[in-house]
Amino acid sequence: QVQLVESGGGLVQPGGSLGLSCAASGSFFSLNTMGWYRQAQGSQRELVATINSDASTNYADSVRGRFTISRDNDRNTVYLQMNSLKPEDTAVYYCHAYIHTTHRDWAQFWGQGTQVTVSS
């Protein structure tokens, strides 16, 4: 069974930095696009950043220049480095991945979510 296991998150002061990681475990053929989404209280889930298997990236305008997404294909892990954090970055952050479960089939998976709180 494929799982996305997140780590990181927590409480940080405005202007601070925080890193998240998400590792895919279980049996699968390959990882395709991986990414991070977030959901603030009372709001819809929104895209933060994605990274394709060729390492091309996409960022939400609100985080571009402050957040960096990367991946380690050998470790089946995606990372999100968050710098210059603002109170409005406070949300539950979810890892997401499109995974080829076999050479023909694919599915999308979500992590359990990790809380990021930016507050003084």
PDB file of C-alpha atoms in Angstrom:
ATOM      1  CA  GLN A   1       0.000   0.000   0.000  1.00  0.00           C
ATOM      2  CA  VAL A   2       1.415   3.358  -1.023  1.00  0.00           C
ATOM      3  CA  GLN A   3       1.683   6.040   1.627  1.00  0.00           C
ATOM      4  CA  LEU A   4       2.997   9.577   1.775  1.00  0.00           C
ATOM      5  CA  VAL A   5       4.541  10.283   5.150  1.00  0.00           C
ATOM      6  CA  GLU A   6       5.199  13.907   6.023  1.00  0.00           C
ATOM      7  CA  SER A   7       7.538  15.385   8.590  1.00  0.00           C
ATOM      8  CA  GLY A   8       8.429  18.878   9.663  1.00  0.00           C
ATOM      9  CA  GLY A   9       6.103  21.728  10.401  1.00  0.00           C
ATOM     10  CA  GLY A  10       5.518  23.459  13.688  1.00  0.00           C
ATOM     11  CA  LEU A  11       5.517  26.962  15.097  1.00  0.00           C
ATOM     12  CA  VAL A  12       7.815  29.666  13.737  1.00  0.00           C
ATOM     13  CA  GLN A  13       8.028  33.446  14.106  1.00  0.00           C
ATOM     14  CA  PRO A  14       7.313  35.750  11.166  1.00  0.00           C
ATOM     15  CA  GLY A  15      10.373  36.022   8.978  1.00  0.00           C
ATOM     16  CA  GLY A  16      11.608  32.623  10.061  1.00  0.00           C
ATOM     17  CA  SER A  17      12.215  29.426   8.111  1.00  0.00           C
ATOM     18  CA  LEU A  18      10.855  25.927   8.217  1.00  0.00           C
ATOM     19  CA  GLY A  19      11.326  22.771   6.178  1.00  0.00           C
ATOM     20  CA  LEU A  20       8.891  20.019   5.297  1.00  0.00           C
ATOM     21  CA  SER A  21       9.620  16.610   3.845  1.00  0.00           C
ATOM     22  CA  CYS A  22       7.412  13.887   2.446  1.00  0.00           C
ATOM     23  CA  ALA A  23       8.513  10.341   1.674  1.00  0.00           C
ATOM     24  CA  ALA A  24       6.609   7.878  -0.468  1.00  0.00           C
ATOM     25  CA  SER A  25       6.619   4.346   0.885  1.00  0.00           C
ATOM     26  CA  GLY A  26       5.188   1.030  -0.234  1.00  0.00           C
ATOM     27  CA  SER A  27       5.269  -0.725  -3.554  1.00  0.00           C
ATOM     28  CA  PHE A  28       4.944   1.332  -6.731  1.00  0.00           C
ATOM     29  CA  PHE A  29       6.418   1.607 -10.197  1.00  0.00           C
ATOM     30  CA  SER A  30       7.495   5.249 -10.253  1.00  0.00           C
ATOM     31  CA  LEU A  31       6.756   8.728  -8.941  1.00  0.00           C
ATOM     32  CA  ASN A  32       5.528  11.408 -11.262  1.00  0.00           C
ATOM     33  CA  THR A  33       4.618  14.954 -10.212  1.00  0.00           C
ATOM     34  CA  MET A  34       4.901  15.652  -6.503  1.00  0.00           C
ATOM     35  CA  GLY A  35       3.810  18.750  -4.676  1.00  0.00           C
ATOM     36  CA  TRP A  36       2.593  20.600  -1.665  1.00  0.00           C
ATOM     37  CA  TYR A  37      -0.826  22.078  -1.015  1.00  0.00           C
ATOM     38  CA  ARG A  38      -2.115  23.956   1.997  1.00  0.00           C
ATOM     39  CA  GLN A  39      -5.431  24.650   3.628  1.00  0.00           C
ATOM     40  CA  ALA A  40      -5.939  27.487   6.054  1.00  0.00           C
ATOM     41  CA  GLN A  41      -8.804  27.352   8.494  1.00  0.00           C
ATOM     42  CA  GLY A  42     -12.036  28.298   6.744  1.00  0.00           C
ATOM     43  CA  SER A  43     -10.418  28.278   3.308  1.00  0.00           C
ATOM     44  CA  GLN A  44     -10.144  25.877   0.407  1.00  0.00           C
ATOM     45  CA  ARG A  45      -7.074  23.795  -0.192  1.00  0.00           C
ATOM     46  CA  GLU A  46      -4.678  25.575  -2.532  1.00  0.00           C
ATOM     47  CA  LEU A  47      -1.587  24.693  -4.483  1.00  0.00           C
ATOM     48  CA  VAL A  48       1.739  25.786  -3.021  1.00  0.00           C
ATOM     49  CA  ALA A  49       4.284  24.217  -5.344  1.00  0.00           C
ATOM     50  CA  THR A  50       4.790  21.221  -7.597  1.00  0.00           C
ATOM     51  CA  ILE A  51       7.830  19.492  -9.052  1.00  0.00           C
ATOM     52  CA  ASN A  52       7.837  17.149 -12.000  1.00  0.00           C
ATOM     53  CA  SER A  53      10.011  14.094 -12.504  1.00  0.00           C
ATOM     54  CA  ASP A  54      12.324  16.211 -14.681  1.00  0.00           C
ATOM     55  CA  ALA A  55      12.700  18.659 -11.751  1.00  0.00           C
ATOM     56  CA  SER A  56      10.736  21.446 -13.420  1.00  0.00           C
ATOM     57  CA  THR A  57       8.805  23.405 -10.835  1.00  0.00           C
ATOM     58  CA  ASN A  58       5.687  25.512 -10.432  1.00  0.00           C
ATOM     59  CA  TYR A  59       4.883  27.892  -7.582  1.00  0.00           C
ATOM     60  CA  ALA A  60       1.888  29.815  -6.364  1.00  0.00           C
ATOM     61  CA  ASP A  61       2.447  33.547  -6.765  1.00  0.00           C
ATOM     62  CA  SER A  62       2.069  34.010  -3.020  1.00  0.00           C
ATOM     63  CA  VAL A  63       5.139  31.874  -2.241  1.00  0.00           C
ATOM     64  CA  ARG A  64       7.375  32.356  -5.282  1.00  0.00           C
ATOM     65  CA  GLY A  65      10.788  33.607  -4.229  1.00  0.00           C
ATOM     66  CA  ARG A  66      10.276  32.522  -0.612  1.00  0.00           C
ATOM     67  CA  PHE A  67       9.609  28.780  -0.888  1.00  0.00           C
ATOM     68  CA  THR A  68      11.692  26.174  -2.688  1.00  0.00           C
ATOM     69  CA  ILE A  69      10.475  22.724  -3.670  1.00  0.00           C
ATOM     70  CA  SER A  70      12.927  19.936  -4.417  1.00  0.00           C
ATOM     71  CA  ARG A  71      12.956  16.175  -4.659  1.00  0.00           C
ATOM     72  CA  ASP A  72      15.325  13.274  -4.123  1.00  0.00           C
ATOM     73  CA  ASN A  73      14.310  10.510  -6.497  1.00  0.00           C
ATOM     74  CA  ASP A  74      16.619   7.980  -4.837  1.00  0.00           C
ATOM     75  CA  ARG A  75      14.843   8.549  -1.531  1.00  0.00           C
ATOM     76  CA  ASN A  76      11.356   8.973  -3.082  1.00  0.00           C
ATOM     77  CA  THR A  77      11.111  12.204  -1.123  1.00  0.00           C
ATOM     78  CA  VAL A  78       9.909  15.720  -1.844  1.00  0.00           C
ATOM     79  CA  TYR A  79      10.940  18.717   0.228  1.00  0.00           C
ATOM     80  CA  LEU A  80       9.596  22.208   0.802  1.00  0.00           C
ATOM     81  CA  GLN A  81      11.935  24.829   2.215  1.00  0.00           C
ATOM     82  CA  MET A  82       9.970  27.831   3.445  1.00  0.00           C
ATOM     83  CA  ASN A  83      11.774  31.094   4.124  1.00  0.00           C
ATOM     84  CA  SER A  84      10.585  34.571   5.084  1.00  0.00           C
ATOM     85  CA  LEU A  85       7.432  33.062   6.497  1.00  0.00           C
ATOM     86  CA  LYS A  86       4.392  35.266   7.017  1.00  0.00           C
ATOM     87  CA  PRO A  87       1.359  34.827   9.285  1.00  0.00           C
ATOM     88  CA  GLU A  88      -0.740  34.219   6.178  1.00  0.00           C
ATOM     89  CA  ASP A  89       1.341  31.096   5.474  1.00  0.00           C
ATOM     90  CA  THR A  90      -0.302  29.490   8.504  1.00  0.00           C
ATOM     91  CA  ALA A  91      -2.127  26.375   7.317  1.00  0.00           C
ATOM     92  CA  VAL A  92      -2.135  22.619   7.251  1.00  0.00           C
ATOM     93  CA  TYR A  93       0.310  21.580   4.540  1.00  0.00           C
ATOM     94  CA  TYR A  94      -0.421  18.435   2.527  1.00  0.00           C
ATOM     95  CA  CYS A  95       1.955  16.435   0.385  1.00  0.00           C
ATOM     96  CA  HIS A  96       0.551  15.180  -2.912  1.00  0.00           C
ATOM     97  CA  ALA A  97       1.870  12.840  -5.563  1.00  0.00           C
ATOM     98  CA  TYR A  98       0.861  11.235  -8.809  1.00  0.00           C
ATOM     99  CA  ILE A  99       2.230   7.725  -8.595  1.00  0.00           C
ATOM    100  CA  HIS A 100       2.441   5.008 -11.201  1.00  0.00           C
ATOM    101  CA  THR A 101       1.317   2.009  -9.189  1.00  0.00           C
ATOM    102  CA  THR A 102       2.154  -0.252 -12.148  1.00  0.00           C
ATOM    103  CA  HIS A 103       3.710   0.522 -15.525  1.00  0.00           C
ATOM    104  CA  ARG A 104       0.193   1.236 -16.849  1.00  0.00           C
ATOM    105  CA  ASP A 105      -1.838   2.455 -13.883  1.00  0.00           C
ATOM    106  CA  TRP A 106      -1.494   5.591 -11.825  1.00  0.00           C
ATOM    107  CA  ALA A 107      -3.261   7.222  -8.923  1.00  0.00           C
ATOM    108  CA  GLN A 108      -2.936  10.311  -6.787  1.00  0.00           C
ATOM    109  CA  PHE A 109      -2.097  10.171  -3.118  1.00  0.00           C
ATOM    110  CA  TRP A 110      -2.214  12.633  -0.222  1.00  0.00           C
ATOM    111  CA  GLY A 111      -0.220  12.844   2.957  1.00  0.00           C
ATOM    112  CA  GLN A 112      -1.883  13.190   6.334  1.00  0.00           C
ATOM    113  CA  GLY A 113      -1.102  16.900   6.622  1.00  0.00           C
ATOM    114  CA  THR A 114       1.202  18.811   8.913  1.00  0.00           C
ATOM    115  CA  GLN A 115       0.440  22.074  10.710  1.00  0.00           C
ATOM    116  CA  VAL A 116       2.543  25.152  10.032  1.00  0.00           C
ATOM    117  CA  THR A 117       1.860  28.123  12.280  1.00  0.00           C
ATOM    118  CA  VAL A 118       3.563  31.470  11.776  1.00  0.00           C
ATOM    119  CA  SER A 119       3.060  33.677  14.791  1.00  0.00           C
ATOM    120  CA  SER A 120       4.982  35.856  17.198  1.00  0.00           C
TER     121      SER A 120
END
